[in-house]
Short mmCIF file of C-alpha atoms in Angstrom, two decimals:
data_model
loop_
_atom_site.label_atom_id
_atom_site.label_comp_id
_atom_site.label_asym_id
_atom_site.label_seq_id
_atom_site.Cartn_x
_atom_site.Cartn_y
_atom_site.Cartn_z
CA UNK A 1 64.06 5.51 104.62
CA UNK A 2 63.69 3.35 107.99
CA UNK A 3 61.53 0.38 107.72
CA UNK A 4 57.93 0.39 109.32
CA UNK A 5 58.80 -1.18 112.38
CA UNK A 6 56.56 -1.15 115.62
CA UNK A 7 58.84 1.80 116.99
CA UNK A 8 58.22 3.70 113.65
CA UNK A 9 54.66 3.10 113.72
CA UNK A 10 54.79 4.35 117.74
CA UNK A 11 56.20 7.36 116.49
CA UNK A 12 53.71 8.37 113.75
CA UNK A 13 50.78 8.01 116.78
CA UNK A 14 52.87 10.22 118.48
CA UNK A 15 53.55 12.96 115.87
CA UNK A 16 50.12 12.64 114.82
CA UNK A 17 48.80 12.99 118.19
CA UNK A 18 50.90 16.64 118.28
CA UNK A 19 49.82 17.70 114.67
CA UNK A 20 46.12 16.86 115.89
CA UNK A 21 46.09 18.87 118.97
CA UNK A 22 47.24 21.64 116.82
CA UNK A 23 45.87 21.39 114.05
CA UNK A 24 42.65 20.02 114.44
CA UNK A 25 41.70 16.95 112.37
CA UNK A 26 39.88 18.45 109.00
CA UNK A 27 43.62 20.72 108.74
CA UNK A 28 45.96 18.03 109.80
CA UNK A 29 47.89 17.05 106.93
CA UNK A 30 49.25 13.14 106.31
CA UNK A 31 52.12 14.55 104.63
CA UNK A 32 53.53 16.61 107.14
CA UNK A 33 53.41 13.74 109.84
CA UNK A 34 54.85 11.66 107.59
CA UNK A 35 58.12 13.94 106.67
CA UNK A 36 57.89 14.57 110.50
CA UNK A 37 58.67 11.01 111.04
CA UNK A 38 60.42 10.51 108.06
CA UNK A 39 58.76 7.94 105.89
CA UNK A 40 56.86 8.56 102.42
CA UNK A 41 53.61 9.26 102.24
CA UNK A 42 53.30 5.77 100.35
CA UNK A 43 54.72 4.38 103.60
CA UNK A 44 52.25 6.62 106.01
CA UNK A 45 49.31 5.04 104.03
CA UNK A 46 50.76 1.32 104.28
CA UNK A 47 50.25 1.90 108.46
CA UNK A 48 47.02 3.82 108.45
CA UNK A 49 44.97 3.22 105.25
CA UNK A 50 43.47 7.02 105.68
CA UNK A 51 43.63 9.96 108.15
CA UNK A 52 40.47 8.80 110.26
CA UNK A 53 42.27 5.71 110.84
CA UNK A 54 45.44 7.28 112.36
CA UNK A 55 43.05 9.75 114.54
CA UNK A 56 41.38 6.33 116.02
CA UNK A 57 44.27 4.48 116.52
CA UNK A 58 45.53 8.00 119.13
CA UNK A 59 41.91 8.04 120.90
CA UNK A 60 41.04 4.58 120.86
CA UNK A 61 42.73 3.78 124.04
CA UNK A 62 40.76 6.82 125.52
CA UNK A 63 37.42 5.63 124.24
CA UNK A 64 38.14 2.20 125.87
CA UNK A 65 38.62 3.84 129.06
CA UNK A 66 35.82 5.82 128.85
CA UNK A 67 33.29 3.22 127.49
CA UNK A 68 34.66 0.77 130.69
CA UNK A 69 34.09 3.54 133.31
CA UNK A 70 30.31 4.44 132.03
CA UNK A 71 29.41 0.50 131.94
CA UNK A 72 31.03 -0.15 135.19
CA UNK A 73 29.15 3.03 136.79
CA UNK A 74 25.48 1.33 134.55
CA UNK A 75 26.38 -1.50 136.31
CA UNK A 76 26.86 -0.31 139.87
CA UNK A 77 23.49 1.88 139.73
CA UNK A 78 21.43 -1.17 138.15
CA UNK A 79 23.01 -2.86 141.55
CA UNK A 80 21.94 0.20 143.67
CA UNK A 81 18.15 -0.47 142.24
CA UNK A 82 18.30 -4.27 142.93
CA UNK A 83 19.14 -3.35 146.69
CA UNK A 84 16.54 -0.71 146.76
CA UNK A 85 19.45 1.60 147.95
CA UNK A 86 18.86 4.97 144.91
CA UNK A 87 20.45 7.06 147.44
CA UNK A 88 23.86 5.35 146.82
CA UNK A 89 23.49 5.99 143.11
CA UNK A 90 25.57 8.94 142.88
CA UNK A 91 28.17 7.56 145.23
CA UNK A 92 29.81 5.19 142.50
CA UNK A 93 30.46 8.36 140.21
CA UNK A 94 33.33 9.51 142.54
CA UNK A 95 35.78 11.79 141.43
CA UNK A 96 39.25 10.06 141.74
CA UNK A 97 37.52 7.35 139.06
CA UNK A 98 36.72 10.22 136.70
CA UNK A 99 40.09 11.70 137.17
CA UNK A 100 41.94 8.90 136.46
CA UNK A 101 39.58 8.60 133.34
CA UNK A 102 40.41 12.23 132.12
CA UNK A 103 44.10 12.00 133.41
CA UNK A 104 45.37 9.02 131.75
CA UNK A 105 45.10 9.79 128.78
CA UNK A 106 44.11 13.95 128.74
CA UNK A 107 45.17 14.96 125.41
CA UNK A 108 43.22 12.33 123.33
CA UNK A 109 40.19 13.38 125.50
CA UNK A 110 40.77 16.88 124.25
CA UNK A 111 41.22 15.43 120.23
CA UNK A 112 38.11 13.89 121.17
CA UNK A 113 35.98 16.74 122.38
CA UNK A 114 37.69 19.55 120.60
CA UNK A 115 39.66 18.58 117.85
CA UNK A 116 37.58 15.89 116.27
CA UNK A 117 35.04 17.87 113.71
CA UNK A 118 35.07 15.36 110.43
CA UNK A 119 35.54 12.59 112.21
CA UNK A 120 32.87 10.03 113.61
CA UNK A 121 33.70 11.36 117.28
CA UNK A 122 32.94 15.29 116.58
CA UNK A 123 29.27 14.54 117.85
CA UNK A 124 30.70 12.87 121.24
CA UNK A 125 29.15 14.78 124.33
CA UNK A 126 25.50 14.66 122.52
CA UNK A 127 26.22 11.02 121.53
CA UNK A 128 26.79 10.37 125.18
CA UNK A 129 23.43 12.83 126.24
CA UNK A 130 21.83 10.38 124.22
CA UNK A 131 23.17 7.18 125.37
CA UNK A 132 23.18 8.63 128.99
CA UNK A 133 19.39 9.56 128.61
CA UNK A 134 18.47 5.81 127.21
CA UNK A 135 20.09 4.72 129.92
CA UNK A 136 18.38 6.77 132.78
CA UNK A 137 15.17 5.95 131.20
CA UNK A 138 16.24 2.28 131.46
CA UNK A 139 16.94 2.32 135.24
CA UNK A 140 13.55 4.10 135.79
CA UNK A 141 11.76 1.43 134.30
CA UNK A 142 13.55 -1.35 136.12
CA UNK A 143 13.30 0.78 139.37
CA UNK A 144 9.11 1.10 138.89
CA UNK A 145 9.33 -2.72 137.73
CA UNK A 146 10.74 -3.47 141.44
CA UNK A 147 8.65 -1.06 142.64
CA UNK A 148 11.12 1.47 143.68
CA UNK A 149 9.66 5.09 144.12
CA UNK A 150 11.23 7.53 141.54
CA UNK A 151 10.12 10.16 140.00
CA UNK A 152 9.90 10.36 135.99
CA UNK A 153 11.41 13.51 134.53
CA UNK A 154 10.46 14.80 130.87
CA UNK A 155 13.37 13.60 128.46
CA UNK A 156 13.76 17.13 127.30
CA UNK A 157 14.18 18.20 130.07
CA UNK A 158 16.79 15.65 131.21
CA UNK A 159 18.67 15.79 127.62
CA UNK A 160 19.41 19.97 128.64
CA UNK A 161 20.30 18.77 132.19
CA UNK A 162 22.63 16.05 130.92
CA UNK A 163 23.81 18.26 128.49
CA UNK A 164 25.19 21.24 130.75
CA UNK A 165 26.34 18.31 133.17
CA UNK A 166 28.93 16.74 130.42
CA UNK A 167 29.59 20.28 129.12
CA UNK A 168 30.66 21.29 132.49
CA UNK A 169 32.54 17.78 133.68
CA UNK A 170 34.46 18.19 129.91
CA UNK A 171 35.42 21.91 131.18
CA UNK A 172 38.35 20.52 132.56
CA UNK A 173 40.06 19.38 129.31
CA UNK A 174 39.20 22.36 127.39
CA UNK A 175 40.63 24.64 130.11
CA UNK A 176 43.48 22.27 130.58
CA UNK A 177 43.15 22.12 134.38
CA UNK A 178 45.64 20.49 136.79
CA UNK A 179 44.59 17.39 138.26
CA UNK A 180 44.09 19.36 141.52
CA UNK A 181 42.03 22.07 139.68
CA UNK A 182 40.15 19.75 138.34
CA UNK A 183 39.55 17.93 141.61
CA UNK A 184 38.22 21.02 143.24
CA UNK A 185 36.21 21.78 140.16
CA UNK A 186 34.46 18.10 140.22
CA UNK A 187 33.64 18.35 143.88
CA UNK A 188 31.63 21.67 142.45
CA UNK A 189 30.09 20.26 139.79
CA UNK A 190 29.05 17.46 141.98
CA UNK A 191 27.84 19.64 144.67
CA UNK A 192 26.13 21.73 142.77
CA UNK A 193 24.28 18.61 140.67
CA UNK A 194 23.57 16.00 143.30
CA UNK A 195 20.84 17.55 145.08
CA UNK A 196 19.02 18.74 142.15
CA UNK A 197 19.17 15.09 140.57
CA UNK A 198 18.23 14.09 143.87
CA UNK A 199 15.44 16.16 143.82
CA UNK A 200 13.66 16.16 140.67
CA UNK A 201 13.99 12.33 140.85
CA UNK A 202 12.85 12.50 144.51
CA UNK A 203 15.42 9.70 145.80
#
């Protein structure tokens, strides 16, 4: 039985990672990634204290990445608004950013999305409609505190709108595009979005 080294504890994230794209979490079994790997279950449960544990510790670096990008794109619009620029909003949400978002890490952005049900993560794309639409509604009121024309939108309205936008920019996990397909794809979505956030926001 090899010892629970670093490498050994690589390699369970690694078989788990495999038995969760396959499986699914709720009918990924501990056992089986642990004679995978070939430790006990005793020793499985001495690295990750349960199942939900292990799932983190293969997205986690994913959910960094993705929690940095959104922040640094918060960031750049809140800067937009300070220099009464709105129309540059959309520029800071380029596609090689979200590409190398989706792309360095793809498969734990597919656990996330589609693999995740009984975990904390199965709600992700309407946790982020939700944070998204706090958000928006945050940068309106700083924009009409500086006196910045834009338009107000009804939140239901934006929450379907923000849905079919993630559901869309996700598309290209679930499909398991190429980075080229999904570059063409992007430029789409984007084409097809911008002007009609552009418009019902009149910036």
């Amino acid at each position: 039985m090899p010892k629970l080294t670093k490498e050994v504890r690589d390699l369970v994230v690694a078989k788990a990672k495999l038995e969760f794209l396959e499986n699914g979490f709720e009918h990924t079994s501990m056992r089986n990634i642990a004679s995978d790997v070939g430790i006990s279950v005793a020793g499985l449960y001495k690295l990750f204290t349960n199942k939900e544990a292990l799932f983190d510790e293969v997205v986690q670096p994913a959910m960094d990445e993705f929690n940095n990008y959104y922040e640094s794109v918060k960031r750049d619009s809140i800067k937009r608004i300070d220099e009464d620029n709105l129309k540059a909003i959309y520029d800071t949400n380029s596609i090689e950013n979200v590409l190398n978002m989706l792309y360095a890490d793809f498969d734990a952005f597919k656990l996330i999305i589609y693999c995740s049900t009984g975990t904390k993560y199965e709600n992700f794309l309407d946790d982020i409609v939700v944070r998204e639409l706090k958000d928006v509604n945050s940068l309106i009121q700083i924009a009409k505190e500086k006196k910045v024309p834009i338009n107000t939108v009804k939140p239901e309205y934006m929450q379907i709108l923000m849905r079919a936008y993630y559901g869309a920019l996700f598309e290209v996990v679930r499909r398991d595009f190429t980075r080229s397909q999904a570059e063409q794809f992007l430029q789409t979505l984007i084409d097809f979005f911008e002007p009609g956030w552009r418009e019902i926001f009149r910036v």
